[in-house]
XYZ file of N, CA and C in Angstrom:
576
model
N -2.504 -25.757 17.218
C -1.422 -26.715 17.069
C -0.336 -26.394 18.088
N 0.360 -27.408 18.521
C 1.414 -27.224 19.514
C 2.714 -26.804 18.847
N 3.348 -25.803 19.438
C 4.641 -25.357 18.953
C 5.760 -26.180 19.569
N 6.995 -25.825 19.253
C 8.159 -26.549 19.771
C 8.210 -26.531 21.296
N 7.651 -25.477 21.905
C 7.648 -25.371 23.365
C 6.437 -26.052 23.997
N 5.585 -26.670 23.162
C 4.400 -27.347 23.660
C 3.176 -26.455 23.759
N 3.361 -25.136 23.640
C 2.236 -24.214 23.720
C 1.389 -24.253 22.458
N 0.082 -24.210 22.637
C -0.827 -24.209 21.488
C -0.864 -22.819 20.863
N -0.762 -22.782 19.538
C -0.764 -21.526 18.806
C -1.687 -21.630 17.600
N -2.009 -20.457 17.062
C -2.755 -20.411 15.807
C -1.924 -21.152 14.764
N -2.533 -22.023 13.967
C -1.765 -22.861 13.029
C -0.858 -22.088 12.075
N -1.279 -20.908 11.622
C -0.466 -20.148 10.670
C 0.868 -19.719 11.269
N 0.939 -19.667 12.582
C 2.127 -19.131 13.251
C 3.267 -20.130 13.382
N 3.053 -21.372 13.032
C 4.051 -22.398 13.334
C 4.973 -22.776 12.184
N 4.792 -22.190 11.022
C 5.578 -22.631 9.865
C 7.030 -22.162 9.891
N 7.318 -21.034 10.520
C 8.699 -20.538 10.583
C 8.928 -19.828 11.916
N 10.171 -19.734 12.352
C 10.468 -18.967 13.570
C 10.054 -17.495 13.445
N 10.110 -16.942 12.228
C 9.689 -15.550 12.019
C 8.222 -15.384 12.403
N 7.403 -16.309 11.959
C 5.979 -16.247 12.275
C 5.732 -16.453 13.774
N 6.423 -17.389 14.385
C 6.240 -17.643 15.814
C 6.530 -16.365 16.598
N 7.641 -15.707 16.302
C 8.008 -14.476 17.013
C 6.970 -13.381 16.790
N 6.551 -13.200 15.543
C 5.552 -12.167 15.228
C 4.232 -12.468 15.936
N 3.788 -13.699 15.844
C 2.543 -14.128 16.477
C 2.581 -13.922 17.988
N 3.685 -14.343 18.610
C 3.771 -14.336 20.076
C 3.994 -12.959 20.673
N 4.589 -12.047 19.933
C 4.967 -10.755 20.532
C 4.279 -9.536 19.928
N 3.646 -9.693 18.756
C 3.133 -8.498 18.090
C 1.702 -8.617 17.580
N 1.382 -9.659 16.836
C 0.087 -9.757 16.170
C -1.054 -9.753 17.186
N -1.988 -8.847 16.989
C -3.152 -8.776 17.868
C -2.970 -7.902 19.082
N -1.795 -7.323 19.255
C -1.572 -6.437 20.385
C -1.855 -4.994 19.955
N -2.498 -4.218 20.821
C -2.890 -2.864 20.433
C -1.718 -1.989 19.989
N -1.904 -1.344 18.848
C -0.927 -0.408 18.297
C -1.589 0.956 18.240
N -0.916 1.956 18.786
C -1.404 3.334 18.748
C -0.291 4.233 18.250
N -0.672 5.389 17.773
C 0.275 6.379 17.265
C 0.192 6.430 15.752
N 0.123 7.637 15.222
C -0.069 7.806 13.786
C 1.037 7.162 12.961
N 2.305 7.375 13.333
C 3.404 6.788 12.554
C 3.372 5.266 12.614
N 3.122 4.716 13.802
C 3.080 3.255 13.955
C 1.930 2.664 13.133
N 0.795 3.317 13.137
C -0.347 2.817 12.362
C -0.131 3.023 10.865
N 0.531 4.114 10.487
C 0.873 4.336 9.084
C 1.796 3.213 8.598
N 2.774 2.837 9.413
C 3.656 1.725 9.032
C 2.845 0.464 8.784
N 1.965 0.106 9.712
C 1.178 -1.117 9.566
C 0.270 -1.030 8.342
N -0.323 0.140 8.111
C -1.177 0.336 6.945
C -0.387 0.122 5.658
N 0.810 0.672 5.609
C 1.665 0.509 4.422
C 2.075 -0.945 4.225
N 2.509 -1.598 5.299
C 2.947 -2.988 5.180
C 1.801 -3.903 4.760
N 0.610 -3.653 5.289
C -0.545 -4.468 4.881
C -0.850 -4.246 3.401
N -0.695 -3.020 2.925
C -0.918 -2.748 1.502
C 0.139 -3.454 0.651
N 1.392 -3.416 1.080
C 2.441 -4.108 0.327
C 2.213 -5.613 0.332
N 1.614 -6.139 1.396
C 1.373 -7.575 1.493
C 0.300 -8.045 0.521
N -0.586 -7.172 0.115
C -1.689 -7.558 -0.758
C -1.187 -8.383 -1.939
N -1.675 -9.615 -2.030
C -1.283 -10.522 -3.096
C -0.012 -11.309 -2.823
N 0.592 -11.087 -1.681
C 1.847 -11.770 -1.328
C 1.695 -12.463 0.022
N 2.689 -13.211 0.396
C 2.747 -13.831 1.715
C 3.172 -12.785 2.746
N 2.557 -12.836 3.931
C 2.968 -11.926 4.997
C 4.432 -12.188 5.374
N 4.877 -13.418 5.239
C 6.263 -13.748 5.551
C 7.229 -12.942 4.676
N 6.872 -12.726 3.434
C 7.696 -11.919 2.530
C 7.866 -10.513 3.100
N 6.790 -9.939 3.588
C 6.830 -8.589 4.155
C 7.601 -8.590 5.468
N 7.309 -9.558 6.302
C 7.960 -9.643 7.610
C 9.475 -9.726 7.471
N 9.937 -10.505 6.527
C 11.382 -10.667 6.340
C 12.039 -9.439 5.716
N 11.259 -8.561 5.129
C 11.792 -7.322 4.534
C 11.441 -6.085 5.360
N 10.899 -6.302 6.520
C 10.408 -5.179 7.318
C 11.485 -4.143 7.611
N 12.664 -4.586 7.978
C 13.737 -3.619 8.260
C 14.142 -2.869 6.998
N 14.105 -3.534 5.862
C 14.362 -2.869 4.589
C 13.321 -1.797 4.311
N 12.061 -2.118 4.589
C 10.995 -1.131 4.431
C 11.223 0.061 5.359
N 11.565 -0.224 6.608
C 11.777 0.869 7.567
C 12.919 1.779 7.129
N 13.976 1.182 6.638
C 15.108 1.980 6.165
C 14.709 2.802 4.935
N 14.044 2.174 4.002
C 13.669 2.839 2.749
C 12.663 3.966 2.967
N 11.763 3.794 3.938
C 10.695 4.761 4.173
C 10.891 5.552 5.472
N 12.139 5.853 5.817
C 12.453 6.724 6.969
C 11.671 6.336 8.225
N 11.700 5.060 8.549
C 11.009 4.519 9.728
C 9.518 4.838 9.730
N 8.974 5.069 8.551
C 7.552 5.369 8.376
C 7.112 6.608 9.169
N 8.008 7.567 9.301
C 7.625 8.847 9.905
C 6.867 9.624 8.837
N 5.615 9.874 9.096
C 4.725 10.471 8.097
C 5.306 11.759 7.528
N 5.791 12.638 8.383
C 6.310 13.928 7.910
C 7.495 13.744 6.965
N 8.354 12.792 7.264
C 9.519 12.557 6.399
C 9.104 11.956 5.057
N 8.215 10.960 5.090
C 7.794 10.318 3.846
C 6.982 11.300 2.994
N 6.227 12.178 3.620
C 5.450 13.170 2.878
C 6.350 14.109 2.079
N 7.594 14.252 2.508
C 8.543 15.130 1.810
C 9.272 14.417 0.665
N 9.061 13.112 0.502
C 9.697 12.385 -0.599
C 9.233 12.981 -1.930
N 10.144 12.969 -2.899
C 9.810 13.482 -4.224
C 9.999 12.383 -5.271
N 9.964 12.768 -6.540
C 10.066 11.790 -7.626
C 11.384 11.029 -7.592
N 12.461 11.699 -7.175
C 13.745 10.989 -7.098
C 13.708 9.915 -6.012
N 12.973 10.175 -4.936
C 12.811 9.149 -3.899
C 11.988 7.978 -4.425
N 10.962 8.276 -5.201
C 10.140 7.208 -5.790
C 10.999 6.322 -6.684
N 11.864 6.921 -7.479
C 12.759 6.142 -8.343
C 13.753 5.325 -7.518
N 14.258 5.924 -6.450
C 15.173 5.208 -5.550
C 14.472 3.983 -4.962
N 13.217 4.157 -4.546
C 12.463 3.054 -3.955
C 12.206 1.938 -4.964
N 11.950 2.305 -6.201
C 11.726 1.298 -7.240
C 12.970 0.451 -7.509
N 14.138 0.964 -7.140
C 15.388 0.227 -7.340
C 15.864 -0.475 -6.063
N 15.153 -0.284 -4.948
C 15.583 -0.806 -3.648
C 15.217 -2.287 -3.511
N 16.208 -3.160 -3.520
C 15.965 -4.599 -3.409
C 15.557 -5.042 -2.009
N 15.611 -4.139 -1.040
C 15.227 -4.464 0.331
C 13.729 -4.381 0.576
N 12.974 -3.930 -0.442
C 11.521 -3.804 -0.304
C 10.843 -4.488 -1.495
N 9.526 -4.457 -1.504
C 8.757 -4.918 -2.652
C 8.703 -3.745 -3.626
N 9.206 -3.948 -4.824
C 9.312 -2.845 -5.789
C 8.096 -2.822 -6.712
N 6.976 -2.475 -6.148
C 5.731 -2.384 -6.887
C 5.386 -0.903 -7.026
N 5.358 -0.425 -8.253
C 5.160 1.001 -8.511
C 3.870 1.536 -7.875
N 2.767 0.815 -8.024
C 1.483 1.284 -7.492
C 1.491 1.342 -5.967
N 2.103 0.351 -5.333
C 2.142 0.327 -3.868
C 3.078 1.404 -3.323
N 4.184 1.638 -3.995
C 5.099 2.710 -3.583
C 4.404 4.057 -3.751
N 3.741 4.263 -4.879
C 3.036 5.525 -5.125
C 1.958 5.753 -4.068
N 1.236 4.706 -3.702
C 0.200 4.833 -2.675
C 0.815 5.182 -1.321
N 1.928 4.572 -0.993
C 2.597 4.853 0.280
C 2.996 6.324 0.360
N 3.545 6.851 -0.711
C 3.960 8.256 -0.731
C 2.743 9.182 -0.725
N 1.747 8.869 -1.523
C 0.542 9.700 -1.568
C -0.174 9.703 -0.219
N -0.231 8.542 0.428
C -0.896 8.458 1.725
C -0.176 9.306 2.771
N 1.144 9.325 2.728
C 1.896 10.162 3.664
C 1.574 11.631 3.443
N 1.462 12.042 2.194
C 1.136 13.442 1.897
C -0.256 13.794 2.437
N -1.204 12.888 2.299
C -2.545 13.124 2.853
C -2.468 13.220 4.374
N -1.824 12.241 4.998
C -1.779 12.176 6.467
C -0.986 13.319 7.086
N -0.031 13.867 6.341
C 0.750 14.990 6.863
C -0.137 16.210 7.122
N -1.273 16.282 6.455
C -2.196 17.386 6.662
C -3.198 17.159 7.781
N -3.154 15.998 8.394
C -4.084 15.688 9.477
C -3.544 16.184 10.811
N -4.414 16.360 11.762
C -4.020 16.714 13.120
C -3.353 15.510 13.781
N -2.388 15.737 14.677
C -1.786 14.605 15.397
C -2.869 13.781 16.111
N -2.772 12.485 15.956
C -3.722 11.573 16.594
C -4.959 11.299 15.775
N -5.126 11.985 14.662
C -6.338 11.823 13.859
C -6.409 10.452 13.186
N -5.290 9.952 12.674
C -5.290 8.613 12.071
C -5.594 7.561 13.133
N -4.945 7.681 14.278
C -5.179 6.754 15.390
C -6.666 6.743 15.750
N -7.237 7.931 15.916
C -8.648 8.027 16.311
C -9.562 7.432 15.252
N -9.280 7.702 13.977
C -10.123 7.168 12.903
C -10.082 5.647 12.885
N -8.882 5.097 12.912
C -8.767 3.635 12.868
C -9.443 2.998 14.073
N -9.131 3.474 15.263
C -9.667 2.856 16.468
C -11.166 3.080 16.646
N -11.732 4.065 15.955
C -13.181 4.266 16.045
C -13.942 3.107 15.392
N -13.235 2.282 14.639
C -13.866 1.143 13.967
C -13.656 -0.184 14.700
N -13.077 -0.126 15.877
C -12.876 -1.364 16.648
C -14.230 -1.890 17.118
N -14.544 -3.127 16.783
C -15.824 -3.685 17.221
C -15.768 -4.091 18.696
N -16.924 -4.339 19.240
C -16.962 -4.896 20.595
C -16.336 -6.289 20.541
N -15.610 -6.685 21.586
C -15.006 -8.024 21.563
C -16.080 -9.102 21.386
N -15.750 -10.065 20.549
C -16.679 -11.161 20.292
C -16.149 -12.457 20.866
N -16.795 -13.518 20.499
C -16.360 -14.842 20.943
C -15.033 -15.190 20.291
N -14.214 -15.902 20.996
C -12.921 -16.336 20.458
C -13.144 -17.358 19.356
N -12.477 -17.185 18.224
C -12.602 -18.194 17.170
C -11.998 -19.516 17.634
N -12.635 -20.615 17.267
C -12.142 -21.945 17.658
C -11.287 -22.585 16.572
N -11.461 -22.109 15.337
C -10.660 -22.623 14.228
C -10.433 -21.487 13.236
N -9.504 -21.706 12.315
C -9.222 -20.702 11.283
C -10.482 -20.416 10.462
N -11.346 -21.411 10.314
C -12.583 -21.220 9.557
C -13.507 -20.197 10.212
N -13.325 -19.945 11.505
C -14.146 -18.968 12.230
C -13.641 -17.541 12.077
N -12.497 -17.361 11.436
C -11.891 -16.029 11.302
C -12.276 -15.443 9.940
N -12.967 -14.302 9.951
C -13.385 -13.715 8.675
C -12.227 -13.010 7.964
N -12.406 -12.761 6.683
C -11.443 -11.962 5.912
C -11.899 -10.516 5.828
N -13.199 -10.306 5.972
C -13.810 -8.984 5.879
C -14.958 -8.933 6.879
N -15.167 -7.773 7.477
C -16.304 -7.569 8.379
C -16.968 -6.242 8.026
N -18.109 -6.005 8.632
C -18.777 -4.712 8.428
C -17.872 -3.574 8.894
N -17.152 -3.798 9.988
C -16.259 -2.760 10.517
C -15.076 -2.499 9.590
N -14.505 -3.566 9.004
C -13.371 -3.352 8.099
C -13.828 -2.685 6.807
N -15.044 -2.998 6.389
C -15.601 -2.346 5.204
C -15.819 -0.860 5.476
N -16.327 -0.532 6.652
C -16.541 0.876 7.019
C -15.207 1.607 7.166
N -14.206 0.946 7.762
C -12.885 1.561 7.905
C -12.289 1.833 6.535
N -12.356 0.864 5.653
C -11.852 1.032 4.295
C -12.534 2.220 3.616
N -13.828 2.283 3.735
C -14.604 3.359 3.111
C -14.188 4.724 3.667
N -14.037 4.815 4.991
C -13.667 6.093 5.603
C -12.249 6.514 5.226
N -11.330 5.552 5.169
C -9.958 5.876 4.769
C -9.918 6.330 3.308
N -10.632 5.623 2.451
C -10.673 6.006 1.033
C -11.297 7.388 0.859
N -12.366 7.658 1.592
C -13.036 8.961 1.524
C -12.073 10.082 1.923
N -11.160 9.772 2.842
C -10.176 10.752 3.298
C -8.982 10.872 2.349
N -8.953 10.038 1.307
C -7.879 10.120 0.323
C -6.794 9.071 0.462
N -6.970 8.110 1.361
C -5.985 7.046 1.564
C -6.212 5.971 0.507
N -5.115 5.555 -0.117
C -5.179 4.588 -1.214
C -4.698 3.206 -0.792
N -5.096 2.215 -1.573
C -4.657 0.817 -1.418
C -5.103 0.233 -0.088
N -6.342 0.490 0.283
C -6.850 -0.021 1.550
C -8.289 -0.514 1.373
N -8.411 -1.707 0.794
C -9.717 -2.329 0.644
C -10.157 -2.963 1.954
N -11.368 -3.506 1.997
C -11.899 -4.103 3.224
C -11.058 -5.265 3.773
N -10.459 -6.076 2.894
C -9.622 -7.181 3.366
C -8.332 -6.653 3.983
N -7.717 -5.676 3.338
C -6.512 -5.053 3.895
C -6.844 -4.370 5.213
N -7.991 -3.705 5.269
C -8.407 -3.045 6.509
C -8.607 -4.072 7.627
N -9.171 -5.239 7.297
C -9.354 -6.253 8.343
C -8.011 -6.815 8.811
N -7.097 -7.042 7.892
C -5.758 -7.504 8.285
C -5.089 -6.479 9.204
N -5.272 -5.199 8.909
C -4.754 -4.137 9.774
C -5.396 -4.217 11.158
N -6.711 -4.422 11.193
C -7.421 -4.519 12.463
C -6.911 -5.701 13.295
N -6.628 -6.816 12.633
C -6.084 -7.982 13.338
C -4.682 -7.684 13.868
N -3.831 -7.163 12.994
C -2.431 -6.931 13.356
C -2.285 -5.906 14.467
N -3.175 -4.915 14.489
C -3.047 -3.797 15.430
C -3.934 -3.927 16.657
N -4.549 -5.086 16.836
C -5.283 -5.354 18.062
C -6.678 -4.780 18.153
N -7.249 -4.325 17.059
C -8.633 -3.863 17.102
C -9.568 -5.047 17.283
N -9.137 -6.197 16.791
C -9.838 -7.455 17.010
C -8.805 -8.460 17.515
N -9.270 -9.442 18.245
C -8.390 -10.487 18.748
C -8.790 -11.795 18.076
N -8.091 -12.131 17.007
C -8.402 -13.351 16.272
C -7.471 -14.507 16.608
N -6.747 -14.411 17.727
C -6.036 -15.596 18.213
C -7.104 -16.629 18.558
N -6.870 -17.863 18.183
C -7.848 -18.907 18.454
C -8.030 -19.103 19.958
N -9.160 -19.649 20.340
C -9.523 -19.788 21.754
C -8.451 -20.493 22.576
N -7.808 -21.512 22.027
C -6.809 -22.286 22.778
C -5.387 -21.729 22.641
N -5.206 -20.664 21.889
C -3.873 -20.120 21.625
C -3.245 -19.500 22.880
N -1.945 -19.744 23.067
C -1.233 -19.204 24.231
C -1.209 -17.683 24.229
N -1.382 -17.051 23.078
C -1.333 -15.593 22.993
C -2.701 -14.934 23.117
N -3.744 -15.698 23.195
C -5.104 -15.130 23.233
C -5.285 -14.137 24.380
N -4.846 -14.498 25.553
C -5.079 -13.658 26.732
C -4.168 -12.432 26.797
N -3.014 -12.500 26.161
C -2.094 -11.359 26.234
C -2.277 -10.379 25.078
N -3.063 -10.757 24.086
C -3.311 -9.889 22.929
C -4.639 -9.170 23.102
N -4.713 -7.970 22.575
C -5.951 -7.199 22.503
C -6.859 -7.380 23.711
N -6.459 -6.811 24.848
C -7.332 -6.945 26.013
C -8.698 -6.332 25.732
N -9.738 -6.931 26.301
C -11.082 -6.405 26.064
C -11.181 -4.952 26.525
N -11.964 -4.180 25.763
C -12.198 -2.778 26.134
C -13.322 -2.713 27.151
N -13.305 -1.676 27.961
C -14.355 -1.515 28.982
C -15.679 -1.156 28.346
């Protein structure tokens, strides 16, 4: 669909300026670094069952509440921090999702630097054909199922195959911008 500037975009991106900005500058572009990937993993988990727009509009609140998603800092959170988070109106106050975010940080704090990045990116599939419509974009793939399984095996919580696929899309492991989308060529460059 054509946006206000005339450029064709994925249809989901045109409903609000927030989505247009996210779509055009972030979604589908490669993300590396353990803290950056931990943030995306947490936000995708919080999004489960909600609109991504809800998460996007609270992103700065999440960053403030969770110490910019620095794994070492969040791993040091205690029960008083969990209670503080449950009262924080700047985030989604879901007890299970908050508990998973804190538990995941504690697990990841014991990993070697770059280990989360390497694990996630090891599941990037070979680039495929560009989807022509939203109907061509899957919700789950064999790779997202394997990523979910490996993360769960390592002790990471709240990361099912659908959440794992959303993470793969958001972080550029796959390029699900539609074939005619203005962002297709600038997102997730093909790997050698």
